[in-house]
């Protein structure tokens, strides 16, 4: 399957569950392609209940993962 065919198949997917089952088929698709990126964001689940900070900014300006 060519990259163009993979992209066409990927754009037909309507749910995250379908993508999750078929994710290996879409290996090689580039997230730099705007259509792929926009469609992926439209089917990907959103995290809405997280209260954690991923990065903490230290007084010296550096970032640290975690709290």
GROMACS .gro file of N, CA, C and O in nm:
model
  268
    1UNK      N    1   0.085  -0.117   0.000
    1UNK     CA    2   0.000   0.000   0.000
    1UNK      C    3   0.091   0.124   0.000
    1UNK      O    4   0.181   0.136   0.081
    2UNK      N    5   0.063   0.216  -0.089
    2UNK     CA    6   0.143   0.339  -0.097
    2UNK      C    7   0.102   0.436   0.014
    2UNK      O    8  -0.002   0.419   0.077
    3UNK      N    9   0.185   0.536   0.036
    3UNK     CA   10   0.152   0.636   0.139
    3UNK      C   11   0.022   0.708   0.107
    3UNK      O   12  -0.056   0.738   0.197
    4UNK      N   13  -0.001   0.734  -0.019
    4UNK     CA   14  -0.126   0.803  -0.058
    4UNK      C   15  -0.247   0.715  -0.028
    4UNK      O   16  -0.349   0.763   0.021
    5UNK      N   17  -0.236   0.585  -0.053
    5UNK     CA   18  -0.346   0.493  -0.022
    5UNK      C   19  -0.367   0.482   0.129
    5UNK      O   20  -0.481   0.478   0.176
    6UNK      N   21  -0.256   0.478   0.205
    6UNK     CA   22  -0.267   0.476   0.351
    6UNK      C   23  -0.338   0.600   0.401
    6UNK      O   24  -0.423   0.593   0.489
    7UNK      N   25  -0.302   0.714   0.344
    7UNK     CA   26  -0.363   0.840   0.385
    7UNK      C   27  -0.513   0.839   0.357
    7UNK      O   28  -0.593   0.878   0.442
    8UNK      N   29  -0.552   0.793   0.239
    8UNK     CA   30  -0.694   0.787   0.203
    8UNK      C   31  -0.770   0.696   0.299
    8UNK      O   32  -0.880   0.731   0.344
    9UNK      N   33  -0.714   0.580   0.331
    9UNK     CA   34  -0.778   0.488   0.426
    9UNK      C   35  -0.787   0.551   0.565
    9UNK      O   36  -0.887   0.539   0.634
   10UNK      N   37  -0.680   0.617   0.607
   10UNK     CA   38  -0.678   0.682   0.738
   10UNK      C   39  -0.787   0.789   0.747
   10UNK      O   40  -0.856   0.800   0.848
   11UNK      N   41  -0.804   0.868   0.643
   11UNK     CA   42  -0.904   0.975   0.645
   11UNK      C   43  -1.047   0.923   0.646
   11UNK      O   44  -1.139   0.996   0.682
   12UNK      N   45  -1.067   0.796   0.612
   12UNK     CA   46  -1.200   0.735   0.616
   12UNK      C   47  -1.240   0.690   0.757
   12UNK      O   48  -1.356   0.667   0.784
   13UNK      N   49  -1.143   0.676   0.846
   13UNK     CA   50  -1.169   0.628   0.982
   13UNK      C   51  -1.251   0.733   1.057
   13UNK      O   52  -1.223   0.852   1.049
   14UNK      N   53  -1.352   0.685   1.132
   14UNK     CA   54  -1.440   0.778   1.203
   14UNK      C   55  -1.426   0.773   1.355
   14UNK      O   56  -1.472   0.864   1.422
   15UNK      N   57  -1.365   0.667   1.409
   15UNK     CA   58  -1.357   0.655   1.555
   15UNK      C   59  -1.215   0.619   1.598
   15UNK      O   60  -1.138   0.559   1.521
   16UNK      N   61  -1.185   0.652   1.724
   16UNK     CA   62  -1.055   0.617   1.780
   16UNK      C   63  -1.041   0.465   1.791
   16UNK      O   64  -0.934   0.410   1.766
   17UNK      N   65  -1.148   0.396   1.823
   17UNK     CA   66  -1.144   0.251   1.838
   17UNK      C   67  -1.104   0.184   1.707
   17UNK      O   68  -1.025   0.089   1.706
   18UNK      N   69  -1.159   0.233   1.596
   18UNK     CA   70  -1.123   0.177   1.466
   18UNK      C   71  -0.976   0.205   1.436
   18UNK      O   72  -0.903   0.117   1.389
   19UNK      N   73  -0.930   0.326   1.464
   19UNK     CA   74  -0.789   0.358   1.443
   19UNK      C   75  -0.701   0.268   1.529
   19UNK      O   76  -0.600   0.215   1.483
   20UNK      N   77  -0.739   0.249   1.655
   20UNK     CA   78  -0.659   0.169   1.748
   20UNK      C   79  -0.644   0.025   1.697
   20UNK      O   80  -0.537  -0.033   1.709
   21UNK      N   81  -0.751  -0.030   1.641
   21UNK     CA   82  -0.745  -0.167   1.586
   21UNK      C   83  -0.655  -0.175   1.464
   21UNK      O   84  -0.592  -0.277   1.440
   22UNK      N   85  -0.650  -0.068   1.386
   22UNK     CA   86  -0.579  -0.070   1.257
   22UNK      C   87  -0.451   0.012   1.255
   22UNK      O   88  -0.395   0.033   1.149
   23UNK      N   89  -0.402   0.056   1.370
   23UNK     CA   90  -0.290   0.151   1.374
   23UNK      C   91  -0.166   0.104   1.300
   23UNK      O   92  -0.094   0.185   1.243
   24UNK      N   93  -0.139  -0.026   1.296
   24UNK     CA   94  -0.019  -0.074   1.226
   24UNK      C   95  -0.028  -0.052   1.075
   24UNK      O   96   0.075  -0.038   1.009
   25UNK      N   97  -0.149  -0.047   1.023
   25UNK     CA   98  -0.167  -0.021   0.879
   25UNK      C   99  -0.120   0.118   0.842
   25UNK      O  100  -0.084   0.142   0.727
   26UNK      N  101  -0.121   0.209   0.937
   26UNK     CA  102  -0.092   0.349   0.906
   26UNK      C  103   0.049   0.391   0.945
   26UNK      O  104   0.081   0.510   0.945
   27UNK      N  105   0.133   0.295   0.975
   27UNK     CA  106   0.273   0.326   1.005
   27UNK      C  107   0.335   0.394   0.883
   27UNK      O  108   0.312   0.354   0.769
   28UNK      N  109   0.407   0.498   0.906
   28UNK     CA  110   0.472   0.569   0.797
   28UNK      C  111   0.402   0.698   0.757
   28UNK      O  112   0.460   0.780   0.686
   29UNK      N  113   0.276   0.717   0.802
   29UNK     CA  114   0.209   0.843   0.773
   29UNK      C  115   0.279   0.955   0.849
   29UNK      O  116   0.320   0.937   0.963
   30UNK      N  117   0.294   1.068   0.787
   30UNK     CA  118   0.366   1.179   0.847
   30UNK      C  119   0.270   1.276   0.915
   30UNK      O  120   0.172   1.321   0.856
   31UNK      N  121   0.300   1.309   1.042
   31UNK     CA  122   0.218   1.408   1.113
   31UNK      C  123   0.245   1.549   1.062
   31UNK      O  124   0.175   1.642   1.099
   32UNK      N  125   0.343   1.565   0.976
   32UNK     CA  126   0.368   1.696   0.916
   32UNK      C  127   0.265   1.727   0.807
   32UNK      O  128   0.251   1.842   0.767
   33UNK      N  129   0.192   1.624   0.762
   33UNK     CA  130   0.084   1.643   0.665
   33UNK      C  131  -0.035   1.701   0.741
   33UNK      O  132  -0.089   1.639   0.833
   34UNK      N  133  -0.079   1.820   0.702
   34UNK     CA  134  -0.184   1.890   0.776
   34UNK      C  135  -0.314   1.810   0.780
   34UNK      O  136  -0.380   1.804   0.884
   35UNK      N  137  -0.354   1.748   0.669
   35UNK     CA  138  -0.479   1.670   0.668
   35UNK      C  139  -0.473   1.554   0.767
   35UNK      O  140  -0.569   1.528   0.838
   36UNK      N  141  -0.359   1.485   0.772
   36UNK     CA  142  -0.342   1.373   0.864
   36UNK      C  143  -0.350   1.423   1.008
   36UNK      O  144  -0.419   1.366   1.092
   37UNK      N  145  -0.279   1.531   1.036
   37UNK     CA  146  -0.275   1.586   1.172
   37UNK      C  147  -0.413   1.631   1.218
   37UNK      O  148  -0.458   1.599   1.329
   38UNK      N  149  -0.485   1.703   1.135
   38UNK     CA  150  -0.619   1.753   1.171
   38UNK      C  151  -0.715   1.637   1.193
   38UNK      O  152  -0.791   1.636   1.290
   39UNK      N  153  -0.709   1.536   1.105
   39UNK     CA  154  -0.800   1.422   1.121
   39UNK      C  155  -0.766   1.343   1.247
   39UNK      O  156  -0.855   1.302   1.321
   40UNK      N  157  -0.637   1.324   1.273
   40UNK     CA  158  -0.596   1.252   1.394
   40UNK      C  159  -0.648   1.322   1.518
   40UNK      O  160  -0.702   1.260   1.608
   41UNK      N  161  -0.635   1.454   1.522
   41UNK     CA  162  -0.682   1.531   1.637
   41UNK      C  163  -0.834   1.522   1.652
   41UNK      O  164  -0.886   1.529   1.763
   42UNK      N  165  -0.904   1.505   1.542
   42UNK     CA  166  -1.050   1.498   1.549
   42UNK      C  167  -1.099   1.364   1.604
   42UNK      O  168  -1.209   1.357   1.659
   43UNK      N  169  -1.020   1.255   1.591
   43UNK     CA  170  -1.064   1.125   1.641
   43UNK      C  171  -0.995   1.085   1.771
   43UNK      O  172  -1.041   0.995   1.840
   44UNK      N  173  -0.887   1.152   1.808
   44UNK     CA  174  -0.813   1.117   1.929
   44UNK      C  175  -0.891   1.158   2.053
   44UNK      O  176  -0.950   1.266   2.057
   45UNK      N  177  -0.890   1.073   2.155
   45UNK     CA  178  -0.960   1.109   2.279
   45UNK      C  179  -0.891   1.225   2.349
   45UNK      O  180  -0.769   1.241   2.341
   46UNK      N  181  -0.969   1.306   2.417
   46UNK     CA  182  -0.916   1.421   2.490
   46UNK      C  183  -0.904   1.388   2.638
   46UNK      O  184  -0.992   1.325   2.695
   47UNK      N  185  -0.799   1.431   2.699
   47UNK     CA  186  -0.782   1.415   2.843
   47UNK      C  187  -0.843   1.539   2.909
   47UNK      O  188  -0.801   1.651   2.884
   48UNK      N  189  -0.945   1.517   2.993
   48UNK     CA  190  -1.013   1.632   3.052
   48UNK      C  191  -1.005   1.636   3.203
   48UNK      O  192  -1.043   1.734   3.264
   49UNK      N  193  -0.956   1.529   3.266
   49UNK     CA  194  -0.960   1.526   3.412
   49UNK      C  195  -0.823   1.533   3.477
   49UNK      O  196  -0.811   1.515   3.597
   50UNK      N  197  -0.721   1.561   3.403
   50UNK     CA  198  -0.587   1.566   3.460
   50UNK      C  199  -0.565   1.696   3.536
   50UNK      O  200  -0.598   1.804   3.490
   51UNK      N  201  -0.509   1.683   3.657
   51UNK     CA  202  -0.477   1.801   3.737
   51UNK      C  203  -0.327   1.809   3.762
   51UNK      O  204  -0.281   1.889   3.840
   52UNK      N  205  -0.252   1.722   3.695
   52UNK     CA  206  -0.108   1.718   3.713
   52UNK      C  207  -0.039   1.819   3.623
   52UNK      O  208  -0.085   1.848   3.515
   53UNK      N  209   0.073   1.868   3.671
   53UNK     CA  210   0.157   1.953   3.588
   53UNK      C  211   0.262   1.864   3.526
   53UNK      O  212   0.326   1.785   3.594
   54UNK      N  213   0.280   1.875   3.397
   54UNK     CA  214   0.380   1.793   3.331
   54UNK      C  215   0.520   1.850   3.350
   54UNK      O  216   0.617   1.778   3.363
   55UNK      N  217   0.531   1.981   3.351
   55UNK     CA  218   0.659   2.046   3.370
   55UNK      C  219   0.648   2.149   3.481
   55UNK      O  220   0.547   2.215   3.495
   56UNK      N  221   0.751   2.159   3.558
   56UNK     CA  222   0.758   2.261   3.661
   56UNK      C  223   0.874   2.354   3.625
   56UNK      O  224   0.982   2.307   3.589
   57UNK      N  225   0.849   2.481   3.631
   57UNK     CA  226   0.953   2.578   3.599
   57UNK      C  227   1.027   2.615   3.727
   57UNK      O  228   0.968   2.661   3.824
   58UNK      N  229   1.157   2.594   3.727
   58UNK     CA  230   1.241   2.625   3.841
   58UNK      C  231   1.274   2.775   3.842
   58UNK      O  232   1.261   2.842   3.739
   59UNK      N  233   1.317   2.827   3.956
   59UNK     CA  234   1.351   2.970   3.963
   59UNK      C  235   1.460   3.012   3.863
   59UNK      O  236   1.460   3.126   3.817
   60UNK      N  237   1.548   2.919   3.826
   60UNK     CA  238   1.653   2.952   3.728
   60UNK      C  239   1.603   2.949   3.584
   60UNK      O  240   1.677   2.975   3.490
   61UNK      N  241   1.474   2.913   3.565
   61UNK     CA  242   1.416   2.912   3.432
   61UNK      C  243   1.413   2.777   3.365
   61UNK      O  244   1.352   2.760   3.261
   62UNK      N  245   1.479   2.678   3.422
   62UNK     CA  246   1.480   2.546   3.363
   62UNK      C  247   1.349   2.473   3.391
   62UNK      O  248   1.278   2.505   3.487
   63UNK      N  249   1.317   2.376   3.306
   63UNK     CA  250   1.194   2.298   3.320
   63UNK      C  251   1.229   2.159   3.369
   63UNK      O  252   1.327   2.098   3.326
   64UNK      N  253   1.147   2.104   3.460
   64UNK     CA  254   1.167   1.971   3.514
   64UNK      C  255   1.037   1.893   3.497
   64UNK      O  256   0.930   1.947   3.522
   65UNK      N  257   1.047   1.768   3.455
   65UNK     CA  258   0.929   1.685   3.442
   65UNK      C  259   0.881   1.644   3.580
   65UNK      O  260   0.959   1.602   3.664
   66UNK      N  261   0.751   1.656   3.606
   66UNK     CA  262   0.694   1.618   3.733
   66UNK      C  263   0.685   1.736   3.829
   66UNK      O  264   0.706   1.850   3.792
   67UNK      N  265   0.652   1.706   3.954
   67UNK     CA  266   0.636   1.813   4.054
   67UNK      C  267   0.758   1.826   4.139
   67UNK      O  268   0.836   1.745   4.160
   0.00000   0.00000   0.00000
